[in-house]
Coordinates of C-alpha atoms in Angstrom, one line a residue:
M1 CA 8.2 20.3 58.4
N2 CA 8.7 18.1 61.5
T3 CA 12.0 18.7 63.2
D4 CA 13.7 17.5 66.4
K5 CA 15.3 20.7 67.8
S6 CA 18.0 18.9 69.7
H7 CA 18.9 17.0 66.5
I8 CA 19.2 20.2 64.5
I9 CA 21.4 21.8 67.2
Q10 CA 23.6 18.7 67.1
L11 CA 24.0 18.9 63.3
S12 CA 24.8 22.6 63.5
D13 CA 27.5 21.9 66.2
M14 CA 29.0 19.3 64.0
L15 CA 29.0 21.5 60.9
E16 CA 30.6 24.4 62.9
K17 CA 33.3 22.1 64.1
A18 CA 34.1 20.8 60.6
A19 CA 34.0 24.3 59.1
S20 CA 36.2 25.8 61.8
S21 CA 39.1 23.5 60.8
V22 CA 39.1 24.7 57.2
R23 CA 40.8 28.1 56.9
I24 CA 41.0 28.9 53.2
L25 CA 42.7 32.3 53.1
R26 CA 45.2 31.5 55.8
N27 CA 46.2 28.3 53.9
I28 CA 46.7 29.9 50.5
D29 CA 48.5 33.1 51.7
W30 CA 51.9 33.9 50.2
P31 CA 54.9 34.7 52.4
K32 CA 56.3 38.3 52.0
E33 CA 59.6 36.7 50.8
V34 CA 57.8 35.8 47.5
K35 CA 57.1 39.4 46.8
T36 CA 60.7 40.4 47.7
E37 CA 62.1 37.8 45.3
F38 CA 59.8 38.8 42.5
F39 CA 60.9 42.4 42.5
R40 CA 64.6 41.3 43.0
N41 CA 64.2 39.5 39.7
N42 CA 62.8 42.7 38.1
A43 CA 59.3 41.1 37.8
E44 CA 60.6 38.9 35.0
K45 CA 60.6 35.5 36.8
L46 CA 57.4 33.7 37.9
P47 CA 57.0 33.5 41.7
V48 CA 57.8 30.2 43.4
V49 CA 55.3 29.4 46.1
E50 CA 55.3 26.4 48.4
Y51 CA 52.4 25.4 50.7
E52 CA 52.5 23.3 53.8
A53 CA 50.8 19.9 53.3
Y54 CA 47.1 19.9 54.1
D55 CA 45.4 16.5 54.9
P56 CA 41.6 16.6 54.4
K57 CA 41.1 13.2 56.0
D58 CA 39.7 14.4 59.4
V59 CA 37.3 16.9 57.7
L60 CA 36.0 14.3 55.2
H61 CA 35.4 11.9 58.1
Q62 CA 33.4 14.5 59.9
I63 CA 31.4 15.3 56.8
R64 CA 30.5 11.6 56.4
Q65 CA 29.2 11.5 60.0
I66 CA 27.2 14.6 59.5
R67 CA 25.5 13.2 56.3
K68 CA 24.7 10.0 58.0
L69 CA 23.0 11.8 60.9
A70 CA 21.2 14.1 58.6
N71 CA 19.5 11.3 56.7
D72 CA 17.0 11.0 59.6
E73 CA 15.8 14.6 59.1
S74 CA 13.1 16.1 56.9
D75 CA 13.9 16.9 53.3
E76 CA 14.3 20.7 54.0
V77 CA 16.7 20.2 56.9
H78 CA 18.5 17.4 55.0
Q79 CA 19.1 19.7 52.0
W80 CA 20.3 22.6 54.2
V81 CA 22.8 20.4 56.1
N82 CA 24.1 18.7 53.0
K83 CA 24.5 22.0 51.1
I84 CA 26.7 23.3 53.9
A85 CA 28.5 19.9 54.1
D86 CA 29.2 20.0 50.4
K87 CA 30.9 23.4 50.7
I88 CA 33.0 22.4 53.6
E89 CA 34.1 19.2 51.8
S90 CA 35.0 21.1 48.6
S91 CA 36.9 23.6 50.7
S92 CA 39.1 20.9 52.3
M93 CA 39.6 19.2 48.9
M94 CA 40.6 22.6 47.3
L95 CA 43.2 23.1 50.0
A96 CA 44.5 19.6 49.5
S97 CA 45.0 20.4 45.7
R98 CA 46.8 23.7 46.0
G99 CA 49.2 24.3 43.1
T100 CA 47.4 21.9 40.8
H101 CA 44.7 22.3 38.2
D102 CA 42.2 20.4 40.5
F103 CA 42.4 23.5 42.7
F104 CA 40.4 25.4 40.0
K105 CA 37.8 22.6 39.9
Y106 CA 37.0 23.1 43.6
S107 CA 37.3 26.8 43.4
K108 CA 34.5 26.9 40.8
E109 CA 32.3 24.7 43.0
L110 CA 32.7 27.1 45.9
Y111 CA 32.7 30.5 44.2
G112 CA 31.8 30.0 40.6
E113 CA 33.7 31.3 37.6
P114 CA 33.5 34.6 35.6
T115 CA 31.4 33.2 32.8
A116 CA 28.8 31.4 34.9
P117 CA 25.3 32.9 34.4
L118 CA 23.8 34.9 37.2
P119 CA 20.5 33.5 38.7
G120 CA 17.7 33.9 36.2
E121 CA 20.0 35.8 33.8
E122 CA 21.8 35.1 30.6
K123 CA 24.5 37.5 31.7
S124 CA 27.5 36.7 33.9
A125 CA 29.9 38.5 36.3
L126 CA 32.2 38.7 33.3
S127 CA 29.6 40.4 31.1
L128 CA 28.9 42.9 33.9
A129 CA 32.6 43.5 34.3
K130 CA 33.1 44.1 30.6
H131 CA 30.1 46.5 30.6
F132 CA 31.6 48.5 33.4
D133 CA 35.0 48.4 31.7
H134 CA 33.6 49.7 28.5
I135 CA 31.9 52.6 30.3
F136 CA 35.0 53.5 32.3
D137 CA 37.1 53.7 29.1
H138 CA 34.9 56.7 28.1
I139 CA 34.8 58.6 31.4
T140 CA 38.2 58.2 33.0
E141 CA 39.5 61.3 31.4
M142 CA 36.6 63.4 32.5
H143 CA 36.7 65.7 35.5
L144 CA 34.4 63.9 38.0
G145 CA 35.0 65.9 41.2
A146 CA 37.8 66.9 43.5
P147 CA 40.6 64.3 44.0
L148 CA 40.4 62.4 47.3
N149 CA 43.1 63.1 49.9
D150 CA 45.2 60.2 51.1
V151 CA 45.1 59.2 54.7
N152 CA 47.5 56.9 56.7
A153 CA 46.7 53.7 58.4
E154 CA 46.7 55.2 61.9
H155 CA 44.0 57.7 60.9
L156 CA 41.9 55.0 59.4
A157 CA 42.3 52.8 62.4
A158 CA 41.2 55.6 64.7
E159 CA 38.1 56.3 62.7
M160 CA 37.3 52.6 62.5
E161 CA 37.6 52.3 66.3
K162 CA 35.2 55.2 66.8
A163 CA 32.7 53.6 64.4
V164 CA 32.8 50.0 65.8
N165 CA 32.4 51.3 69.4
K166 CA 29.3 53.2 68.4
M167 CA 27.9 50.3 66.4
F168 CA 28.6 47.4 68.8
G169 CA 29.3 48.8 72.2
E170 CA 30.4 46.0 74.5
H171 CA 30.9 43.6 71.5
A172 CA 33.1 46.0 69.5
P173 CA 36.2 44.4 68.1
E174 CA 39.7 45.7 68.9
V175 CA 41.3 47.7 66.0
V176 CA 45.0 47.1 65.7
L177 CA 47.9 47.8 63.4
D178 CA 49.6 44.6 62.2
N179 CA 52.7 44.9 59.9
K180 CA 52.7 41.1 59.2
M181 CA 49.6 41.3 57.0
A182 CA 49.6 41.1 53.3
S183 CA 46.2 42.6 52.9
K184 CA 45.5 46.3 53.7
A185 CA 42.8 45.5 56.2
I186 CA 41.1 42.4 57.6
A187 CA 38.0 42.3 59.9
G188 CA 36.9 39.7 62.3
R189 CA 34.6 39.4 65.3
R190 CA 37.2 40.1 67.9
R191 CA 39.8 42.1 65.9
I192 CA 40.1 44.4 62.9
K193 CA 43.6 44.5 61.6
V194 CA 45.1 47.3 59.5
R195 CA 48.5 47.2 57.8
P196 CA 50.6 50.2 59.0
S197 CA 52.3 50.7 55.6
A198 CA 49.0 50.8 53.7
T199 CA 47.6 54.1 52.5
F200 CA 43.9 54.9 52.0
T201 CA 41.7 57.7 50.7
E202 CA 39.1 59.6 52.7
K203 CA 36.5 57.6 50.8
D204 CA 38.1 54.3 51.9
I205 CA 37.3 55.1 55.5
N206 CA 33.5 55.0 55.1
Q207 CA 33.7 52.2 52.6
L208 CA 35.6 50.0 55.0
I209 CA 33.3 51.0 57.9
E210 CA 30.2 50.0 55.9
H211 CA 31.7 46.9 54.3
E212 CA 34.0 45.4 56.9
A213 CA 32.6 46.6 60.2
A214 CA 28.8 47.0 59.6
I215 CA 28.5 43.8 57.6
H216 CA 31.3 41.4 58.1
V217 CA 31.9 42.2 61.8
G218 CA 28.1 42.7 62.4
T219 CA 27.1 39.3 61.0
S220 CA 30.0 37.7 62.9
I221 CA 28.8 39.1 66.2
N222 CA 25.1 38.3 65.4
G223 CA 26.1 34.7 64.6
Y224 CA 28.2 34.4 67.7
L225 CA 25.3 35.6 69.8
Q226 CA 23.0 32.9 68.4
P227 CA 22.3 30.6 71.4
H228 CA 21.5 27.4 69.4
L229 CA 22.9 27.2 65.9
K230 CA 26.7 27.7 66.0
I231 CA 27.1 27.2 62.3
L232 CA 25.7 30.8 61.9
S233 CA 28.9 32.1 63.5
E234 CA 31.2 30.4 61.0
S235 CA 32.4 32.0 57.7
H236 CA 32.6 29.0 55.5
A237 CA 32.9 29.2 51.7
G238 CA 29.2 28.6 51.3
T239 CA 28.5 32.1 52.8
T240 CA 31.0 34.1 50.9
K241 CA 28.9 35.1 47.9
T242 CA 26.1 36.4 50.0
Q243 CA 28.3 38.1 52.7
E244 CA 30.4 39.9 50.1
G245 CA 27.3 40.8 48.1
I246 CA 25.7 42.4 51.1
A247 CA 28.9 44.2 52.0
V248 CA 29.2 45.7 48.5
F249 CA 25.5 46.6 48.5
A250 CA 26.1 48.3 51.8
E251 CA 28.7 50.5 50.1
Y252 CA 26.3 51.2 47.3
I253 CA 23.1 52.0 49.3
T254 CA 25.0 54.3 51.7
G255 CA 26.6 56.2 48.8
Y256 CA 30.2 55.4 49.8
I257 CA 31.1 53.3 46.8
D258 CA 33.0 55.2 44.1
L259 CA 34.3 54.8 40.6
D260 CA 37.8 53.6 41.8
R261 CA 36.2 51.0 43.9
V262 CA 33.9 49.7 41.1
M263 CA 36.9 49.6 38.8
R264 CA 38.9 47.5 41.3
L265 CA 36.0 45.0 41.5
T266 CA 35.7 45.0 37.7
D267 CA 39.4 44.4 37.3
R268 CA 39.3 41.4 39.6
V269 CA 36.8 39.6 37.4
L270 CA 38.7 40.5 34.2
A271 CA 42.0 39.3 35.7
N272 CA 40.4 36.1 36.8
Q273 CA 39.1 35.4 33.3
M274 CA 42.6 36.1 31.9
A275 CA 44.0 33.4 34.2
V276 CA 41.2 31.0 33.3
E277 CA 42.2 31.4 29.7
G278 CA 45.8 30.7 30.5
A279 CA 47.5 33.9 31.4
D280 CA 50.3 33.4 33.9
F281 CA 51.2 35.6 36.9
I282 CA 53.5 38.0 35.1
E283 CA 50.8 38.6 32.4
V284 CA 48.2 39.4 35.0
Y285 CA 50.7 41.5 36.9
R286 CA 51.4 43.5 33.6
F287 CA 47.6 43.9 33.2
Y288 CA 47.4 45.4 36.7
Q289 CA 50.4 47.7 36.2
G290 CA 48.3 49.8 33.9
R291 CA 45.4 49.8 36.4
S292 CA 47.1 50.2 39.8
A293 CA 48.7 53.1 41.7
S294 CA 52.0 51.3 42.0
D295 CA 53.9 48.2 41.0
D296 CA 53.5 47.1 44.6
A297 CA 49.7 47.3 44.3
A298 CA 49.8 45.5 40.9
Y299 CA 51.7 42.6 42.5
D300 CA 49.1 42.4 45.4
N301 CA 46.2 42.4 43.0
A302 CA 47.7 39.7 40.8
R303 CA 48.6 37.6 43.9
R304 CA 44.8 37.6 44.8
V305 CA 44.1 35.7 41.5
F306 CA 46.9 33.1 41.8
R307 CA 47.0 32.3 45.5
G308 CA 46.5 28.6 45.9
G309 CA 46.3 28.1 42.1
V310 CA 48.7 27.5 39.2
I311 CA 51.2 30.3 38.7
T312 CA 51.5 29.5 35.0
G313 CA 47.8 30.0 34.4
G314 CA 44.7 28.0 33.8
A315 CA 43.7 27.4 37.4
P316 CA 43.0 30.6 39.4
F317 CA 41.4 31.3 42.8
T318 CA 38.0 32.6 41.8
K319 CA 36.8 34.1 45.1
D320 CA 37.2 37.6 43.7
I321 CA 34.3 37.3 41.2
V322 CA 31.8 37.0 44.1
Y323 CA 31.9 40.8 44.8
L324 CA 30.0 41.7 41.6
D325 CA 28.2 38.3 41.4
G326 CA 27.0 38.6 45.1
F327 CA 26.0 42.2 44.7
I328 CA 23.6 41.3 41.9
R329 CA 22.2 38.4 43.8
V330 CA 21.6 40.4 47.0
H331 CA 20.1 43.3 45.0
Q332 CA 17.7 40.8 43.3
Y333 CA 16.8 39.2 46.6
L334 CA 16.0 42.5 48.3
K335 CA 13.9 43.6 45.4
E336 CA 11.9 40.3 45.4
C337 CA 11.3 40.7 49.2
M338 CA 10.0 44.2 48.5
L339 CA 7.7 43.2 45.6
N340 CA 6.4 40.1 47.5
G341 CA 5.8 42.0 50.8
N342 CA 8.3 39.9 52.7
I343 CA 9.9 42.8 54.5
D344 CA 10.3 40.9 57.7
D345 CA 12.6 38.4 55.9
L346 CA 15.2 41.2 55.4
N347 CA 16.5 41.2 58.9
L348 CA 17.2 37.5 58.8
L349 CA 20.0 38.2 56.3
F350 CA 22.0 39.6 59.2
C351 CA 21.4 36.9 61.8
G352 CA 24.8 35.3 61.1
K353 CA 26.9 33.9 58.3
L354 CA 24.6 32.4 55.8
D355 CA 23.6 32.1 52.1
I356 CA 20.5 33.8 50.7
S357 CA 19.0 30.4 49.9
D358 CA 19.1 29.6 53.6
I359 CA 16.4 32.2 54.4
P360 CA 13.3 29.9 54.1
I361 CA 14.8 27.2 56.5
L362 CA 16.1 29.9 58.9
K363 CA 12.5 31.3 59.0
H364 CA 11.3 27.9 60.1
F365 CA 14.1 27.6 62.7
H366 CA 13.1 31.1 64.0
S367 CA 9.6 29.9 64.4
L368 CA 10.9 27.0 66.5
G369 CA 13.0 29.3 68.6
L370 CA 16.3 28.0 67.2
V371 CA 17.3 31.3 65.5
E372 CA 17.1 34.8 67.0
M373 CA 16.7 38.0 65.0
P374 CA 20.0 39.9 64.7
R375 CA 21.0 42.1 67.6
Y376 CA 23.0 44.5 65.3
L377 CA 21.8 45.9 62.0
P378 CA 23.5 48.4 59.6
T379 CA 21.9 51.8 59.7
W380 CA 20.3 51.4 56.3
M381 CA 18.4 48.4 57.7
N382 CA 17.3 49.9 61.0
D383 CA 15.4 52.5 59.0
K384 CA 14.2 50.8 55.8
R385 CA 12.4 53.7 54.2
F386 CA 15.1 54.8 51.9
L387 CA 16.0 51.2 51.0
L388 CA 12.5 50.4 50.0
T389 CA 12.1 53.6 48.1
H390 CA 15.3 52.8 46.2
L391 CA 14.2 49.2 45.5
A392 CA 10.7 50.3 44.3
Y393 CA 12.1 53.0 42.0
G394 CA 14.8 50.6 40.7
S395 CA 12.2 48.0 40.0
F396 CA 10.1 50.4 37.9
L397 CA 13.2 51.4 35.9
S398 CA 14.3 47.8 35.3
D399 CA 10.8 46.9 34.1

C-alpha cells in the first residue's frame, strides 16, 4: 500500500472539518416545552415539534472535494475515506429531512434497523431483544438480590469526578450539573454533564463511569491527542455502533451491567420496531409506561425513538438499536482477535473515534507513524488476562 503521508493528513483534516459541522443529537433535540405541553394535554395529544432549518449544502460541497482528492489514493485509503464521507453525507441529509419519512431512510444508512441481520448471523438486534424480553418475562417476579438504593445527581457527579481524575489526570474532563439537559447524563472530552433533577441507583454510578468516562471520554481524549489524524477525535455517525458497542461491553466485562440496564436496552429495540411498523408517539409512550419507573421516564424513553422522525409513526430515529447490535459486533471482534492471535490489535480500538472495520487501515497508518497507540485504556484492557480468559471460555461454550 503506497501512501503519501501528507496527503492522508490533509484528507483527515478535511473529513474532521466536515464532520464537526454535523451535530446530530443537538439538531434533533426537543425543547422542554414539548414535554410540558404533552402532560398538560394528559398525554392524549401527539407532541408538536418544530426544527430549525438545516441546509446541507456546505457539507455536501466539502464531501465532493474530499472524494475528488481521495481518487488519487490507493484502494485501501480511498475506501476508508469514502466510507467516512458517506456517513457524514448521510448525516447531513438526515438532518435536512427531519420530520419526514426520508429521515428514516438516512437513519437506516447510519445506524441500521432492528431487523437487519448482524454480521455473519441470521439473527438481528430485534431477535436478540425478543430473546431477552422472553427471558425477562419469566424472572422479573423472582427475588434476584437486594434492591439498589437511589442516589442523587450530586453524589453521582462527585463519584464521577473522582473517577475521571484518577483515570485521566491532567486531561480529566470537568463534571458539572446542568439543569438545561434533557438526558440524565452526557459525556464529552472537556465536560461531563449531569442533570440535577435526575435520580440514579448505586449500580448506575459504576455503569456510567465504565460506559461514559472510561470509553466515551477515553476515546475522545485519545483521539484528541493523535498528532496527525484529526478525524480520530470526531464522533461522527460512522463511529457510533462501535463506540456504543465497546461501552456496553465495558459494563459487561467489569460486572457493572445489571438486569434493569439490559431491559432498558432491550426496550429501546422493541420500541424502535413498534415505530417502524407504524406506532405513533402515544402508543410507544404507553408501551413505556408499563416498563418505566414514572410517566416522566416513559416520555423521555419514547422521545428517544421519535426525535427527528415522524411523530405519527413509520420513521423513527434508529440510533438506539446500536447498543445491542454494537455489543455483539465488538464481542465477536474481540473473540476473533483472541482466536487469531491478534492481541496487539485490541489497543487500536481505543486510539480514537473509529469503526471496527477501520482497524486494518489504522494498523497501516500506525506503521507509517500517522497513528499513535492510545494513551488511556480502560482497566480491563490494561490487564488483558481476565478478558482473554473470558473470551476463550466463551468461545468454547459457543462452539
